[in-house]
Tab-separated table of C-alpha atoms in Angstrom:
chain	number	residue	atom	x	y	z
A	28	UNK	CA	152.999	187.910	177.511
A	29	UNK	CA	155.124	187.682	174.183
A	30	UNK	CA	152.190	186.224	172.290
A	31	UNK	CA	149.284	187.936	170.176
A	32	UNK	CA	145.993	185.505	169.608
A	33	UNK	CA	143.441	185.849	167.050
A	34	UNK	CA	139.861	184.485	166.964
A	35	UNK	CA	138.410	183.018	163.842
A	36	UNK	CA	136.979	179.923	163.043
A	37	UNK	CA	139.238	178.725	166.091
A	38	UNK	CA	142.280	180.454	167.372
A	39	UNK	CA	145.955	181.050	166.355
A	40	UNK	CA	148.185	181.850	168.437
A	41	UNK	CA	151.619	183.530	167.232
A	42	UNK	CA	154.592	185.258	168.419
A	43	UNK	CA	154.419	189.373	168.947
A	44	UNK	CA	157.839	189.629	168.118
A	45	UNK	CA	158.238	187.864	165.108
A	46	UNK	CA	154.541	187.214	163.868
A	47	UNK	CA	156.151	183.082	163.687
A	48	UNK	CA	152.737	180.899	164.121
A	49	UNK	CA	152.880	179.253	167.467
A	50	UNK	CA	149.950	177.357	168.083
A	51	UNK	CA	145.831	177.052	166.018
A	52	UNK	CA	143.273	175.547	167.291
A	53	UNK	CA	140.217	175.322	164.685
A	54	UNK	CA	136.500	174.308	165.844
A	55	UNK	CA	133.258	174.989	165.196
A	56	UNK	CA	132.263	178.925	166.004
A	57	UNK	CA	128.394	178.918	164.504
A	58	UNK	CA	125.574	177.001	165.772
A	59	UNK	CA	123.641	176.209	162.306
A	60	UNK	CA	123.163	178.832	160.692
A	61	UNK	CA	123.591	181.351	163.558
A	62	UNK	CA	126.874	183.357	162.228
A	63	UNK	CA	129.465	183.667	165.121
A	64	UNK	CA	127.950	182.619	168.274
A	65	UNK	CA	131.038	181.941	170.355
A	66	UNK	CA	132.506	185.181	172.506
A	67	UNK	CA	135.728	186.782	172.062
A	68	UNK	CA	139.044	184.940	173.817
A	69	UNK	CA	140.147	186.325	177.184
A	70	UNK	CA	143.801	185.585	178.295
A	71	UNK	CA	145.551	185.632	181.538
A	72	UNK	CA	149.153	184.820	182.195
A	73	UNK	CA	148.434	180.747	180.960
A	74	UNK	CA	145.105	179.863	179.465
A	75	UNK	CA	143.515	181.596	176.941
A	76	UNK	CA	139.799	181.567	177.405
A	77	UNK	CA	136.483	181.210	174.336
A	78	UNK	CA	133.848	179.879	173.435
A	79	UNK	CA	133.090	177.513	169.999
A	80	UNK	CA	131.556	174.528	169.311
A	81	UNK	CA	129.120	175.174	171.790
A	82	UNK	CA	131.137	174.820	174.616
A	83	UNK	CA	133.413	176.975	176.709
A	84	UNK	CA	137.445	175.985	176.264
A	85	UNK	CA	140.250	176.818	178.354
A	86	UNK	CA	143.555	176.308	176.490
A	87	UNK	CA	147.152	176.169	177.366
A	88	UNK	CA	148.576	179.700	176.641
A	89	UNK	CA	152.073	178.286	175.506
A	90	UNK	CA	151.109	175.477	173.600
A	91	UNK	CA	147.486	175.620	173.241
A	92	UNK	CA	146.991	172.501	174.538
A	93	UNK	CA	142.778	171.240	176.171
A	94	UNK	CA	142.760	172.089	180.020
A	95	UNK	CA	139.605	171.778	179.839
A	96	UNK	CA	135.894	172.616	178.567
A	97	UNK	CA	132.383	173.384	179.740
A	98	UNK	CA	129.236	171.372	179.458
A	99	UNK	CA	127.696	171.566	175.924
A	100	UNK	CA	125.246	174.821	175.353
A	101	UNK	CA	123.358	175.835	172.529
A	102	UNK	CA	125.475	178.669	172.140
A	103	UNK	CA	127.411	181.068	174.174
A	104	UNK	CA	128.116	184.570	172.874
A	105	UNK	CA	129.790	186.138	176.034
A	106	UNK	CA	131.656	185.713	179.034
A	107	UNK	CA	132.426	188.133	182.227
A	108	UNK	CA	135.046	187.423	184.249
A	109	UNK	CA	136.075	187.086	187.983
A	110	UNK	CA	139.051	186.032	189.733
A	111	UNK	CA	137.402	182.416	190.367
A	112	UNK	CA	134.249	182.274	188.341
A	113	UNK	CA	133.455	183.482	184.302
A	114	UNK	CA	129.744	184.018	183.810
A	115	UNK	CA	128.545	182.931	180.287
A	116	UNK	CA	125.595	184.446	177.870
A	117	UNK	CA	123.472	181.278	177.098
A	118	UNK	CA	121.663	182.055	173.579
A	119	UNK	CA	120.859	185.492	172.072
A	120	UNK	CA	120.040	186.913	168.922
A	121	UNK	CA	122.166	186.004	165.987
A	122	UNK	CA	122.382	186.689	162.465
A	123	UNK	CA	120.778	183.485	160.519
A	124	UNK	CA	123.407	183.033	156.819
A	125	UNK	CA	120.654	181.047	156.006
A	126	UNK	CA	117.628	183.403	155.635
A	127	UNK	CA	119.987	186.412	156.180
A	128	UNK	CA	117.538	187.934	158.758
A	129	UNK	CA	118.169	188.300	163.041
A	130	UNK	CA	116.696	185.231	164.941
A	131	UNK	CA	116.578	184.134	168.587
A	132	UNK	CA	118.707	181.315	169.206
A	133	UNK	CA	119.845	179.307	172.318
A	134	UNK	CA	119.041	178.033	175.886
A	135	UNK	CA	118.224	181.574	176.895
A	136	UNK	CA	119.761	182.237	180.054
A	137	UNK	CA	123.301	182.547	181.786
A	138	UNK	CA	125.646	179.803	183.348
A	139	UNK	CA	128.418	180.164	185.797
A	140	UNK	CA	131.767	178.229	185.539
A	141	UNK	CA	134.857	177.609	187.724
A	142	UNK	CA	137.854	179.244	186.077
A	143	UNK	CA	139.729	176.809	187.062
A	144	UNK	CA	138.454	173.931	186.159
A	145	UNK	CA	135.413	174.109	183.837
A	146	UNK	CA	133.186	173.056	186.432
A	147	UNK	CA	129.446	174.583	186.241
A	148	UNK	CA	128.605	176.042	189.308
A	149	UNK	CA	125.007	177.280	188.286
A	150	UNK	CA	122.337	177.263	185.526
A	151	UNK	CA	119.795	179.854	184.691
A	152	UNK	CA	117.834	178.950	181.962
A	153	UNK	CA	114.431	180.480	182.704
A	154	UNK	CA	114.815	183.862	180.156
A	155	UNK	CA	111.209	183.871	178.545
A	156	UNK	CA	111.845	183.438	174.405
A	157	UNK	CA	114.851	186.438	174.854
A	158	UNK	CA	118.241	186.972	176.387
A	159	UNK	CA	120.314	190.047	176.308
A	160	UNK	CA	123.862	190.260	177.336
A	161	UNK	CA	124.999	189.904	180.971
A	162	UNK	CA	126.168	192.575	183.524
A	163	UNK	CA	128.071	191.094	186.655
A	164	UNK	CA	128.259	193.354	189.569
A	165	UNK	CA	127.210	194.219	193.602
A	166	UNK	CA	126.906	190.370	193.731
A	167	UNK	CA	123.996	190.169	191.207
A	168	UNK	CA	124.237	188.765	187.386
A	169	UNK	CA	121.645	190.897	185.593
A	170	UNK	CA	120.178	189.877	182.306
A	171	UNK	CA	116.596	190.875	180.658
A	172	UNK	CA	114.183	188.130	178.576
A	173	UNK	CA	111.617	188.942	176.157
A	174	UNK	CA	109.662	190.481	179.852
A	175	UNK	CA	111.587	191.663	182.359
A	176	UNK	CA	114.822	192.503	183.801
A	177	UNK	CA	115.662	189.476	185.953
A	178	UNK	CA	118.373	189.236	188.859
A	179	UNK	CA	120.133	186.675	189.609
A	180	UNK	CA	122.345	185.864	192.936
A	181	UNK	CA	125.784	185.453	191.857
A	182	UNK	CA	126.472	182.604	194.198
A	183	UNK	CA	124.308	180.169	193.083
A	184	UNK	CA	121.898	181.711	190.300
A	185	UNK	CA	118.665	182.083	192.185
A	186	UNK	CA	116.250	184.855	190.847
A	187	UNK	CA	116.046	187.636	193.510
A	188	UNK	CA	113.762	189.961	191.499
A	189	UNK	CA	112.633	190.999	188.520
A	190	UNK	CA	110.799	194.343	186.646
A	191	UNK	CA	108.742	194.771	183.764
A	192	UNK	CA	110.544	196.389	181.001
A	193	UNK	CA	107.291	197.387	178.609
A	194	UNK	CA	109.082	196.638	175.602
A	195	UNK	CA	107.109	196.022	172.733
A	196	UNK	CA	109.925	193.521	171.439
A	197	UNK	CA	112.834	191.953	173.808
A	198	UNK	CA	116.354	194.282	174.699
A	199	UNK	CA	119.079	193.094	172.965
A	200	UNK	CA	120.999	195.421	175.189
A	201	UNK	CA	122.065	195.729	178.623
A	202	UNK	CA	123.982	198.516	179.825
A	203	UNK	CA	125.791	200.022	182.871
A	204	UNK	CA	125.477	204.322	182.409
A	205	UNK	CA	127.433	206.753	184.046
A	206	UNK	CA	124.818	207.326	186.979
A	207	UNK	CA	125.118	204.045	187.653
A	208	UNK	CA	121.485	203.024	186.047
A	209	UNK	CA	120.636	199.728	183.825
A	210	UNK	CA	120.005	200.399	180.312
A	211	UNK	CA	117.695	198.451	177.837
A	212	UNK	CA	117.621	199.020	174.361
A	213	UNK	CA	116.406	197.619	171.208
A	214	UNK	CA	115.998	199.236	168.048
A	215	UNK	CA	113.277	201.361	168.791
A	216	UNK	CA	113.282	201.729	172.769
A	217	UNK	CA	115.662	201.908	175.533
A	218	UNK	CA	114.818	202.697	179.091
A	219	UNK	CA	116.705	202.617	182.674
A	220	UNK	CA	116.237	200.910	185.837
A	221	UNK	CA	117.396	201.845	189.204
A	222	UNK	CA	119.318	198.739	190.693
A	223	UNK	CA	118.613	199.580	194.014
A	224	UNK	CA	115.052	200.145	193.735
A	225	UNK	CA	114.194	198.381	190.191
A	226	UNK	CA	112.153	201.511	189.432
A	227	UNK	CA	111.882	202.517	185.984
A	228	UNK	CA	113.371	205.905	185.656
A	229	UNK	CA	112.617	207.072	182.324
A	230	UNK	CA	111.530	205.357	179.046
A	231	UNK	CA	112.161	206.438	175.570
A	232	UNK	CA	110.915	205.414	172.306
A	233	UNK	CA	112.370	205.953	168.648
A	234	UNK	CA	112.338	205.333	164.812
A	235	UNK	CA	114.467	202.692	164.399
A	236	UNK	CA	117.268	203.034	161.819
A	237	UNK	CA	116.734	202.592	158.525
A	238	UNK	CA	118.515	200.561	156.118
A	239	UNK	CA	121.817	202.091	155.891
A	240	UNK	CA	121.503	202.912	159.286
A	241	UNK	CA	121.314	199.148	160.047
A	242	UNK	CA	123.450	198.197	157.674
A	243	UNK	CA	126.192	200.266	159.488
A	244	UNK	CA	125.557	198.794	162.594
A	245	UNK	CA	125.515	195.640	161.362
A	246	UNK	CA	128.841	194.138	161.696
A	247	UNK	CA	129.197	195.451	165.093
A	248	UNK	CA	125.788	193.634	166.187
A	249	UNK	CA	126.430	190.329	164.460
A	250	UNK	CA	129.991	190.141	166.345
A	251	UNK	CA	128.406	190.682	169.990
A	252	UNK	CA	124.894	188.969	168.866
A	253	UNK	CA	123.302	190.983	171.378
C-alpha cells in the first residue's frame, strides 16, 4: 500500500509519501551471539510478516499492532510463503560476533505455520548437525542436513525420501536451476539432484575463495545465514 517497512533490530514502519514514521516495533533479532538470525519481513495487504526474538510475528500493517506469533524456536532465518501456510528455516549457519567465525546454530529443521493464525501445523526437526535453506514446491519442502537431501510432504512434514549428497562439509545452499534441478553448494562443492528421480547428476568440486573473496561475500551470507 502507501507504506514502506524497514527491518532492523525490529521494524519501522513509515509513510511512502512523506517518509512521516508510522509505526516501530523493536525486539530481539540475534540469538546470542548468532548476528541476524530472524528472516526478512513479507507484507500483504494487512500484516506484515518476520521473524525476531525467536519467534515468528504477524503484525497489523496499519498500526503494527500483535496478531499474533509462533511457538518459540531457536532461530528462524527464512520463511516461504503460500496462500494459507509460510514454511520457516529452523537453525542454520550464522555468523558468531563473539568469536567472529561461522557456526551452526538452531533446532535444525523446518516448521510449518498457519498464515492466519500462527498456528504450527508441522515440525521437522530431524536435520543431522546442518540445515540449509528451504525450497517449497510440487508439494514437497526440500531441505539438506549435514547428509543428505531430505523431502518432506508439505501437508504434514513426513520424510518421503532422502539422497546422499557426498559433501565433505554440510550445503549451506539450496537451489532451484533453470533445468529445473536441486543445487547444493558450500564453499568448495556444489552438485545437483534430479527431483524426480533423486539421482545425482553431476558433482563439482572447487578452491574455495580466499580471503577477499570471502570477505566480499560476506555480508550477503551473514544476511541469509545460509
Amino acid at each position: 500500500g502507501d507504506r514502506i517497512c524497514l527491518s532492523y533490530t525490529g521494524i519501522s514502519c513509515f509513510s511512502a509519501a512523506t517518509g512521516a514514521p508510522a509505526w516501530q516495533r523493536e525486539f530481539a533479532v540475534n540469538e546470542g551471539k548468532a548476528a541476524l538470525s530472524y528472516t526478512s519481513a513479507l507484507t500483504d495487504d494487512r500484516t506484515v510478516y518476520m521473524s525476531g526474538g525467536g519467534r515468528l510475528q504477524a503484525l497489523d500493517a496499519a498500526s503494527g499492532a500483535l496478531r499474533w506469533q509462533s511457538r518459540r524456536a531457536d532461530a528462524i532465518p527464512q520463511m516461504v510463503e503460500m496462500p494459507d501456510t509460510l514454511y520457516l528455516q529452523l537453525g542454520g549457519r550464522f555468523f558468531d560476533t563473539g568469536s567472529e567465525t561461522w557456526e551452526w546454530n538452531g533446532e535444525f529443521g523446518a516448521m510449518a505455520v498457519d498464515r492466519h493464525t500462527g498456528e504450527t501445523r508441522w515440525t521437522f526437526d530431524g536435520a543431522d548437525d546442518a540445515v540449509s535453506n528451504l525450497l517449497v514446491f510440487s508439494g514437497r519442502v526440500w531441505l539438506a542436513d549435514e547428509d543428505a537431501l531430505i523431502v518432506l510432504r508439505d501437508a504434514d512434514g513426513a520424510r518421503v525420501a532422502e539422497v546422499e549428497h557426498g559433501f565433505e562439509s554440510p550445503p549451506v545452499i539450496a537451489a532451484l536451476n533453470d533445468r529445473g534441478q536441486i543445487v547444493l553448494a558450500n564453499e568448495s562443492e556444489a552438485c545437483a539432484i534430479d527431483p524426480l528421480s533423486l539421482e545425482v547428476l553431476w558433482r563439482v568440486r572447487y578452491e574455495p575463495p580466499g580471503p577477499g573473496g570471502w570477505e566480499r561475500s560476506a555480508p550477503g551470507q551473514r544476511r541469509h545465514s545460509a
